[in-house]
Coordinates of C-alpha atoms and ligand atoms in Angstrom, one line a residue:
X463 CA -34.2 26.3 -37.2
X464 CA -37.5 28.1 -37.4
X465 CA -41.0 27.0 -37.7
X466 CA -43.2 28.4 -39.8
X467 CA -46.7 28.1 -41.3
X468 CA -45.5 26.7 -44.3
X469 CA -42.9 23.7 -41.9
X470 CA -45.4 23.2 -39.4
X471 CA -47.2 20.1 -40.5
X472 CA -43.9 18.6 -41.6
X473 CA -41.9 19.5 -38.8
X474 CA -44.5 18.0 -36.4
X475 CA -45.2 15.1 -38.1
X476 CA -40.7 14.5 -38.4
X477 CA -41.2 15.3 -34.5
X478 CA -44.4 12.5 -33.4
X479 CA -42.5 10.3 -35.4
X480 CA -39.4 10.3 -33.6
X481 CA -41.1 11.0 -29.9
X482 CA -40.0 8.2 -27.5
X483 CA -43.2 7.4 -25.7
X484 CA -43.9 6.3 -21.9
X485 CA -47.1 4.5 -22.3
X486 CA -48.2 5.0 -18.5
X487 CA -51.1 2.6 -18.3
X488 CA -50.7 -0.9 -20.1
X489 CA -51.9 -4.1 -19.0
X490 CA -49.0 -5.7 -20.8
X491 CA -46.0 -8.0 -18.7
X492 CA -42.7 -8.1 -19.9
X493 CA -41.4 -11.4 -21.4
X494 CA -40.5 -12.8 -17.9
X495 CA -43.9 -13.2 -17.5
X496 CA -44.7 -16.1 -19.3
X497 CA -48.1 -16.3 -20.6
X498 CA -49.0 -13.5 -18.9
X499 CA -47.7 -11.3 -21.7
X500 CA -50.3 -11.5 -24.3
X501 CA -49.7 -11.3 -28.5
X502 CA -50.9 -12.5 -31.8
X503 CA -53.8 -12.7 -34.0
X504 CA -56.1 -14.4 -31.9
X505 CA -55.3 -12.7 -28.8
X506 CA -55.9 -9.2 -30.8
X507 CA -59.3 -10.6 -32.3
X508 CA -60.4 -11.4 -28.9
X509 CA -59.9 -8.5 -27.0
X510 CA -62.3 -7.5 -24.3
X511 CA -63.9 -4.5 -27.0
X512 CA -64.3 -7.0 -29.3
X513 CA -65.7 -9.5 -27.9
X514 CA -68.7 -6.7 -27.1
X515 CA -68.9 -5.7 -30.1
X516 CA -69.4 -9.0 -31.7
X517 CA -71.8 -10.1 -28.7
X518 CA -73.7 -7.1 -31.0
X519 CA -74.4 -9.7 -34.0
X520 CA -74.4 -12.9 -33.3
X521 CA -77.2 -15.0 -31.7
X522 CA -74.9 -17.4 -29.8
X523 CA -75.0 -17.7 -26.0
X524 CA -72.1 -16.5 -23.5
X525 CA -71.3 -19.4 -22.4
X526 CA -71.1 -21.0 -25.7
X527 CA -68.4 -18.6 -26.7
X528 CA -66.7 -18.9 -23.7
X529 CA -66.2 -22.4 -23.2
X530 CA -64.1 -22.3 -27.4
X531 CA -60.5 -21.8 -27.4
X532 CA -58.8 -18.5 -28.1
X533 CA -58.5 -19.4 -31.8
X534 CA -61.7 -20.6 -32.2
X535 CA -63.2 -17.5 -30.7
X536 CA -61.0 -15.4 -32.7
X537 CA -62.4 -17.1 -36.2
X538 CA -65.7 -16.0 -34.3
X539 CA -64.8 -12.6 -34.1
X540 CA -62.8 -11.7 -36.8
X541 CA -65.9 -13.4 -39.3
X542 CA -68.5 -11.3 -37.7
X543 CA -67.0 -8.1 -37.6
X544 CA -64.2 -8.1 -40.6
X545 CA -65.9 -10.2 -43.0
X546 CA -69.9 -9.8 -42.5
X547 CA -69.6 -5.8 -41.7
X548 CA -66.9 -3.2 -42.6
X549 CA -64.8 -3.1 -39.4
X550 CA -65.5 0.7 -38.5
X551 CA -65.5 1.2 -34.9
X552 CA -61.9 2.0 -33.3
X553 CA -61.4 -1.0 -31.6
X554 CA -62.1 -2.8 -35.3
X555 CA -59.9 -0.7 -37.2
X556 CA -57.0 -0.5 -34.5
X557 CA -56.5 -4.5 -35.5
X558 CA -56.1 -3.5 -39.6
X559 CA -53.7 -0.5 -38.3
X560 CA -51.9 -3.2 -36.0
X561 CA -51.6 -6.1 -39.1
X562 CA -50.6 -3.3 -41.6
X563 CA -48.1 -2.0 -39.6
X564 CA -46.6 -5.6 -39.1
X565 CA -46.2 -6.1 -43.2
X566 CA -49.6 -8.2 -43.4
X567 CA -51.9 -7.9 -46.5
X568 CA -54.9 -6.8 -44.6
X569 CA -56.3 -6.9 -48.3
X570 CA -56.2 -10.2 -48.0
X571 CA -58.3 -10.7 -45.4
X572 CA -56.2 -14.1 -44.6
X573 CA -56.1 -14.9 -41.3
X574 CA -54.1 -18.2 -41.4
X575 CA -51.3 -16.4 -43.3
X576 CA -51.5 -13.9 -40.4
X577 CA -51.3 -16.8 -38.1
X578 CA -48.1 -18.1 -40.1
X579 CA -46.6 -15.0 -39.5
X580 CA -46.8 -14.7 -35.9
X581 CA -46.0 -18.4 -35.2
X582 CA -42.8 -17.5 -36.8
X583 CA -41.7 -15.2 -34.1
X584 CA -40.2 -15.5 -31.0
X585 CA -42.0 -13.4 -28.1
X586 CA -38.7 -11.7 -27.3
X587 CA -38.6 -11.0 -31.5
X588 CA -41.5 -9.5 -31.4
X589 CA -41.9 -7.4 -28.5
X590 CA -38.7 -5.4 -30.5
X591 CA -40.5 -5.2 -33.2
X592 CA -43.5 -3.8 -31.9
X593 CA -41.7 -1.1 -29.6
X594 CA -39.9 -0.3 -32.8
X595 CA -42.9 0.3 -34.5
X596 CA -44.7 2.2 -32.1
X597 CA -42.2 4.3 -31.0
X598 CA -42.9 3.7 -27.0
X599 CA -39.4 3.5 -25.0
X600 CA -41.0 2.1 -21.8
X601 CA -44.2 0.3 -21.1
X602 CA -45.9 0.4 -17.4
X603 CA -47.4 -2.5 -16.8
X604 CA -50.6 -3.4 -14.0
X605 CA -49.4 -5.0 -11.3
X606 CA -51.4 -7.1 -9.2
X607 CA -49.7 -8.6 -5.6
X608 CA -52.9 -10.0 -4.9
X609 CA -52.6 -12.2 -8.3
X610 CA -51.2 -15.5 -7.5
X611 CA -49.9 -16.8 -11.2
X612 CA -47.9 -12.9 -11.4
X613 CA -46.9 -13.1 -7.5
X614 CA -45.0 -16.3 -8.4
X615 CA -43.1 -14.6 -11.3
X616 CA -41.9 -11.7 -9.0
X617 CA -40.7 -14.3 -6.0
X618 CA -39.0 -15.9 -8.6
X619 CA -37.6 -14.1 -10.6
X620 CA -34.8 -11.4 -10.1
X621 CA -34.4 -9.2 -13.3
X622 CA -36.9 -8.3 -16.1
X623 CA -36.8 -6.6 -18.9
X624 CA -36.1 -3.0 -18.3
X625 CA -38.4 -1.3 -20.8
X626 CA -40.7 -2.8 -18.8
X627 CA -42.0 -0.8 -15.6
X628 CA -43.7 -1.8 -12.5
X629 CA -47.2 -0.1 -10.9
X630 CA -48.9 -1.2 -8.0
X631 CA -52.3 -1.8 -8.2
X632 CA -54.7 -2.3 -5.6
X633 CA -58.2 -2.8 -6.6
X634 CA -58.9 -6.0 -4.2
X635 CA -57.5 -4.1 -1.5
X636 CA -59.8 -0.7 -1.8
X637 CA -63.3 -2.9 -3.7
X638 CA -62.9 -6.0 -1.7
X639 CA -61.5 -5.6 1.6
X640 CA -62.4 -8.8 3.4
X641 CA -60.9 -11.0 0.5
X642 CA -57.7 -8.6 0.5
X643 CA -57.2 -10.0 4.1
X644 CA -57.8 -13.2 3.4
X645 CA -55.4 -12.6 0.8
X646 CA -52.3 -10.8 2.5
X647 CA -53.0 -13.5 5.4
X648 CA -51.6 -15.8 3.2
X649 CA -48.6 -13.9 2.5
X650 CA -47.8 -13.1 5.9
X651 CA -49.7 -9.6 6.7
X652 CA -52.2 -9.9 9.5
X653 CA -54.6 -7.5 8.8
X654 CA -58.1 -7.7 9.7
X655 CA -61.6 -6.2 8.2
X656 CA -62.0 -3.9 11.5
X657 CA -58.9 -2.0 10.4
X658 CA -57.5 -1.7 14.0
X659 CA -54.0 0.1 14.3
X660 CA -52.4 -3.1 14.0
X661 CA -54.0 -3.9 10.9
X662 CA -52.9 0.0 9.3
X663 CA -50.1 -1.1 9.8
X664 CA -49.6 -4.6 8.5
X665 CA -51.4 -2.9 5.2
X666 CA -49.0 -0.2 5.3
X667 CA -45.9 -2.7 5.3
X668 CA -47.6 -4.9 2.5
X669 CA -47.8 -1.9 0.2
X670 CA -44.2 -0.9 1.3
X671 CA -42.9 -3.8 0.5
X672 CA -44.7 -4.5 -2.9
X673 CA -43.9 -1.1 -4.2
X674 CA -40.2 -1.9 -3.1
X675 CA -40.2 -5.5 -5.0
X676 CA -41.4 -4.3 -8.0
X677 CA -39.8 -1.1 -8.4
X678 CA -43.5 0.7 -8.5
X679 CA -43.4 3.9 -10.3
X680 CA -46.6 4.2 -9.0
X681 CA -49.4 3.1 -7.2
X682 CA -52.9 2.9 -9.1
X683 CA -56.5 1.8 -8.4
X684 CA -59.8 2.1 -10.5
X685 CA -62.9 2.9 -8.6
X686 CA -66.6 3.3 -9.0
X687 CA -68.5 6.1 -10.2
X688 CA -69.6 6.5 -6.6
X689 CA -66.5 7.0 -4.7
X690 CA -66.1 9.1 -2.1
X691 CA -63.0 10.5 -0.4
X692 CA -62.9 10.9 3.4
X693 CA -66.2 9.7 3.9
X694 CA -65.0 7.1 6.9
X695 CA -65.8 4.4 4.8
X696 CA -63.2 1.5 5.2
X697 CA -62.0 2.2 1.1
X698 CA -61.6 6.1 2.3
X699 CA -59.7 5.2 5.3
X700 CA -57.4 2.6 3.2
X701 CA -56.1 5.5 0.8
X702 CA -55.7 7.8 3.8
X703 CA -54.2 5.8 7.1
X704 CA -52.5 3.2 4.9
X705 CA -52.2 4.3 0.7
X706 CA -51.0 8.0 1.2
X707 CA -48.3 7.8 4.2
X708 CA -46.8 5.1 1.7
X709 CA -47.0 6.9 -1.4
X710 CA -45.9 10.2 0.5
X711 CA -43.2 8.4 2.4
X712 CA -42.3 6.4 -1.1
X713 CA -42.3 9.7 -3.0
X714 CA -45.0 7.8 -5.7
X715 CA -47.7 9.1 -6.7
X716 CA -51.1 7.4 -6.3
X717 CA -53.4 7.1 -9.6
X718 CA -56.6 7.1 -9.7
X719 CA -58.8 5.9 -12.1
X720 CA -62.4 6.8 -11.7
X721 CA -65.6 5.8 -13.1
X722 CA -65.4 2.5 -13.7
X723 CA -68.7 0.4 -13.5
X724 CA -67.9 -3.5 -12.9
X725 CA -70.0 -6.1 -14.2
X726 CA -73.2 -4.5 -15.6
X727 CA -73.3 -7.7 -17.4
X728 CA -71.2 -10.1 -15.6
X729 CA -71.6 -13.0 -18.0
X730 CA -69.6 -10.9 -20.9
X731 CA -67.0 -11.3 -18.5
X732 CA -64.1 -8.9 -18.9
X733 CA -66.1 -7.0 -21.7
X734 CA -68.8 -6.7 -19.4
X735 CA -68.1 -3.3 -17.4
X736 CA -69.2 0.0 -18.3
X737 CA -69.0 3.7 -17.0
X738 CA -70.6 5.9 -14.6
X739 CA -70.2 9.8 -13.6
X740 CA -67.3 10.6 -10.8
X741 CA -67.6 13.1 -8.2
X742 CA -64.9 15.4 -8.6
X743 CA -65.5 16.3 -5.3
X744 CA -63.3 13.2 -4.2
X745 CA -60.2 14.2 -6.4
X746 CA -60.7 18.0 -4.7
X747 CA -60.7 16.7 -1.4
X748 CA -57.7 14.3 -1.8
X749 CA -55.3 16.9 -3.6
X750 CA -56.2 19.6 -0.7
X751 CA -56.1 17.6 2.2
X752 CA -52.5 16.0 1.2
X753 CA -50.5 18.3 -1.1
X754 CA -47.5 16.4 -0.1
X755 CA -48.8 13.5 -2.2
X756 CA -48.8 13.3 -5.6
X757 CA -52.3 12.2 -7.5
X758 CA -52.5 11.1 -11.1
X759 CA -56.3 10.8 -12.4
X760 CA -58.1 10.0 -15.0
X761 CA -61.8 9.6 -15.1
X762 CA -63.8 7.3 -17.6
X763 CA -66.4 9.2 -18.1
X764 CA -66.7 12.2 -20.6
X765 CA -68.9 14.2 -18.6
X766 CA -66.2 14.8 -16.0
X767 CA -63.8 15.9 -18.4
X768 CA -63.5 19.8 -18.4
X769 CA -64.5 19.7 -14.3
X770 CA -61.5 17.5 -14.1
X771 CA -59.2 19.7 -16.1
X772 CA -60.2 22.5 -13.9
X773 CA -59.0 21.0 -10.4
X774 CA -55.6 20.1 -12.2
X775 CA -55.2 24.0 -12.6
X776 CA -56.0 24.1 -8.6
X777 CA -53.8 21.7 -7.5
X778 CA -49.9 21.1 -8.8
X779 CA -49.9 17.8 -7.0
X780 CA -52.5 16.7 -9.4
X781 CA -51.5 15.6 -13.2
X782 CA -54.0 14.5 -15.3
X783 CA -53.8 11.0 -18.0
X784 CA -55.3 9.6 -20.5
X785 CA -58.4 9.2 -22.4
X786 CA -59.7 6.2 -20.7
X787 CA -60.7 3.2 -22.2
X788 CA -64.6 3.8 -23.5
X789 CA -63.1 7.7 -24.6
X790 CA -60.1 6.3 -26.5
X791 CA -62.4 7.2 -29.7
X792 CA -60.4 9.5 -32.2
X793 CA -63.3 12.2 -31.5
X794 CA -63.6 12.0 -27.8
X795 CA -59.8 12.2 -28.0
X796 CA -59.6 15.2 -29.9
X797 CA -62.4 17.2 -27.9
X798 CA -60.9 15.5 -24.5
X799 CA -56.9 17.3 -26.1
X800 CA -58.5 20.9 -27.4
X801 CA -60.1 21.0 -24.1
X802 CA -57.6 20.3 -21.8
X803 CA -54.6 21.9 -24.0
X804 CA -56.5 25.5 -23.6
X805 CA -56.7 24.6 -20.2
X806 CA -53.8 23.5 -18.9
X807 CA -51.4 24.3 -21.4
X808 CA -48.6 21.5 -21.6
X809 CA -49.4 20.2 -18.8
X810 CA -51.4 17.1 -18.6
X811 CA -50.3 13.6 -20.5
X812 CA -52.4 13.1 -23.1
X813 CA -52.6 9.5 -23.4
X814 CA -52.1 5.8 -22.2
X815 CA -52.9 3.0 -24.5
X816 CA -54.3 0.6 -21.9
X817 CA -53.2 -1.9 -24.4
X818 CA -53.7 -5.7 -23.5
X819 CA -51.9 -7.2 -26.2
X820 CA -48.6 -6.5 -27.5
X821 CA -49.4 -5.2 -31.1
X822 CA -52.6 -2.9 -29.5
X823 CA -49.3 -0.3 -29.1
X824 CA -48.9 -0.2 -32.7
X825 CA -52.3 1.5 -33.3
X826 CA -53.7 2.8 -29.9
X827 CA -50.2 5.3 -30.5
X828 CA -50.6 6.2 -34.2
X829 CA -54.2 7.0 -33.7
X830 CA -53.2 8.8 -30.6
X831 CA -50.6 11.0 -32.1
X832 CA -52.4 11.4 -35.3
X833 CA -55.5 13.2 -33.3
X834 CA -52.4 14.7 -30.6
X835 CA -50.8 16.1 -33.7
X836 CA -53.5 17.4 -35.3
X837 CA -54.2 19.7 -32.2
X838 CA -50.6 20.6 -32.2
X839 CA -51.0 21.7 -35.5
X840 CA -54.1 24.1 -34.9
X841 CA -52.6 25.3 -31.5
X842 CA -49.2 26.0 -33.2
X843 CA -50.9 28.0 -35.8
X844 CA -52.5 30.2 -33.9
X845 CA -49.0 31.1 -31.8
X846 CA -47.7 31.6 -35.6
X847 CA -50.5 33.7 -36.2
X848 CA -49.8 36.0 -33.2
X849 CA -46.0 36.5 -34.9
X850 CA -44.6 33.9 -31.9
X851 CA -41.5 32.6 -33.0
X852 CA -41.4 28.5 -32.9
X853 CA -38.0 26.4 -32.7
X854 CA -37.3 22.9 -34.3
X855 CA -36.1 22.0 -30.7
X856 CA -38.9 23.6 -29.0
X857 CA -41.2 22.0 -31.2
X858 CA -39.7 18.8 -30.4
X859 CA -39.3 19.8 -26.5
X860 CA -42.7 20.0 -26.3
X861 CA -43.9 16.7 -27.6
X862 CA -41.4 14.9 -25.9
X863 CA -43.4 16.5 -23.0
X864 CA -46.7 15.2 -23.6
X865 CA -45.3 12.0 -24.4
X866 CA -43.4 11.2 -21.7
X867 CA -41.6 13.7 -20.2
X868 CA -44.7 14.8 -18.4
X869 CA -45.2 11.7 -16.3
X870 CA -41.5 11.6 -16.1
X871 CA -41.0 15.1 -14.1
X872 CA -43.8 14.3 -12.2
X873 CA -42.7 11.2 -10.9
X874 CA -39.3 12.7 -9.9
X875 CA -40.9 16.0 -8.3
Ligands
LIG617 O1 -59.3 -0.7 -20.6 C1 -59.4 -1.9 -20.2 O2 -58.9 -2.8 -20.8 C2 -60.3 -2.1 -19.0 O3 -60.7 -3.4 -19.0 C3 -59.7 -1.9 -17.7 O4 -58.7 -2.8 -17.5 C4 -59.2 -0.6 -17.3 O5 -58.3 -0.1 -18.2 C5 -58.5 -0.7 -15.9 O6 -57.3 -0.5 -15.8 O7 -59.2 -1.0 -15.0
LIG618 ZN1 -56.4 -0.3 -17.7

């Protein structure tokens, strides 16, 4: 069947709401994980964005806030910025999109009846439910092997849920070196701070062997604004005596995720990190110097956005992700797509929902694919404009692409 100028919208809209989406970047666990795996109301009201945002109003101290229990916080949160103020920023509105899309009365604004309606689900229950909802297939989680509470659940546990995927992530070991050998001491690895050969290699069999107990599709770390690649420094000689000969040896790719800025304000805890300018320079090197590894990057701050989309047309071993975190706005989104879509074609994933808490999938996708969509549509029209001809099934090809397939091909290449 043909698509035309007068189908288009239809057609795409049939096709984003069928997509089965890889969401390659969650912090969510699978069931197995206990309490690890985070839903409900009051988890959603207190998310990390939140809780800045309402640190924006209210007069009370940190450590006041803090020291409350989840729901207590969460009557807090939702009070200051539902009820006081018209929830308007995205983080605000993703929770309305979230409860909607669940069968709440958001009219209502009644949050003990939204309460009643998640205490009468199981965790397994919902999970379904909210993959159904969202449309996403398979969720990557963050895993840590230097987090004791998640370390037990893997030694103990032999299956888990299989829509559920596994990702190595190593911040301790690249930010915090000495504690990362304190830490791998305990599990048996005897490496030391002066990274002798010994020590490359008892990192190098840690990695191996965490990437093989969890299945790792990949292997991830955020890093600061100021990183540097091949500098000599012991984080630079980490990724390339011990991270890379894994990952190449693994076939994984490494991801990057750059421009993070820990703990400008350490007592908002986890809301208090913010974002700092990359050095591209660090992704060029990397990509050069080992083109038999794979890199997936994304960088946090808009600035290196079209710089970044420009070494991914340099380098095949490079495939770009996501609008991170502080640019998952719908209109960073939608500049950070056009861009990046008359750059590089196809070829980049345009998404990850970074999504904390269950029910965050339900709207970090449908605002995702309703700004995605809406620069399919433009693009689209101006191949119909040109007389190209358009197929239902290459329509659908395509977006099954950017939704997954993508990430998918890459991590088979
Ligand atoms: O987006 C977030 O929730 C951040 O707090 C970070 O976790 C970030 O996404 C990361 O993976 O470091
Ligand atoms: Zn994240």
């Amino acid at each position: 069947m043909l698509v035309n100028s007068g189908n288009l919208r239809e057609a795409l809209r049939e096709e984003l709401a069928a997509v089965k989406i890889t969401d390659i970047h969650t912090h969510l666990f699978a069931p197995e994980f206990g309490d690890l795996c985070l839903w409900g109301v009051d988890e959603l009201l207190t998310y990390h964005y939140l809780v800045a945002e309402f640190f924006r109003w209210t007069r009370m101290g940190y450590g006041e806030f803090f020291s409350l229990g989840k729901g207590a916080q969460a009557d807090l949160t939702w009070e200051e910025l539902f009820l006081n103020r018209s929830p308007m920023s995205e983080a605000q509105r993703g929770v309305l999109t979230a409860l909607n899309a669940l069968g709440l009365d958001v009219g209502a604004r009644d949050l003990k009846a939204y309460r009643a309606f998640f205490d009468g689900l199981s965790r397994e229950e919902f999970i379904d439910l909210v993959l159904e909802l969202s449309g996403v297939e398979c969720v990557v989680m963050t895993n840590d092997p230097f987090d004791l509470v998640e370390r037990k659940v893997w030694e103990s546990t032999t299956t888990i849920d299989s829509r559920f995927r596994g990702a190595l992530r190593v911040d301790v070991l690249l930010n915090d070196f000495p504690h990362a050998c304190r830490l791998m001491l305990e599990q048996g690895y005897e490496a030391e701070e002066s990274l002798g050969p010994k020590s490359i290699g008892e990192v190098q069999r840690f990695l191996r062997e965490w990437l093989e107990r969890i299945s790792g599709l990949y292997l991830a770390a955020s890093l600061p604004a100021g990183f540097r690649a091949g500098d000599g420094s012991v984080r630079a000689r980490l990724i390339e005596e011990c991270i890379l000969p894994v990952c190449e040896e693994a076939n994984v790719p490494l991801a990057l995720m750059i421009g993070a800025k820990r703990q400008v304000n350490p007592k908002l805890r986890l809301a208090g990190d913010s974002v700092g300018k990359g050095d591209i320079a660090a992704v060029e090197y990397l990509c050069a110097r080992y083109p038999q590894n794979k890199f997936l990057v994304t960088m946090l701050s808009r600035e290196n956005q079209h710089e970044l989309a420009i070494t991914a047309r340099k380098f095949p071993n490079l495939l770009i992700f996501g609008c991170w975190w502080f640019l998952n706005n719908p209109s960073l989104v939608e500049e950070i797509t056009r861009m990046r879509m008359e750059t590089l074609g196809l070829a980049f994933i345009p998404q990850h929902s970074d999504a904390r808490v269950v029910e965050q999938l339900i709207y970090k996708w449908k605002h995702a694919k309703e700004v995605v969509g809406k620069v399919l549509y433009d693009k689209y029209s101006d191949l119909l404009a040109a007389n190209w001809t358009l197929t239902r099934e290459e329509l659908a090809r395509d977006v099954q692409a950017l939704f997954g397939g993508n990430f998918w091909r890459f991590i088979k290449k």
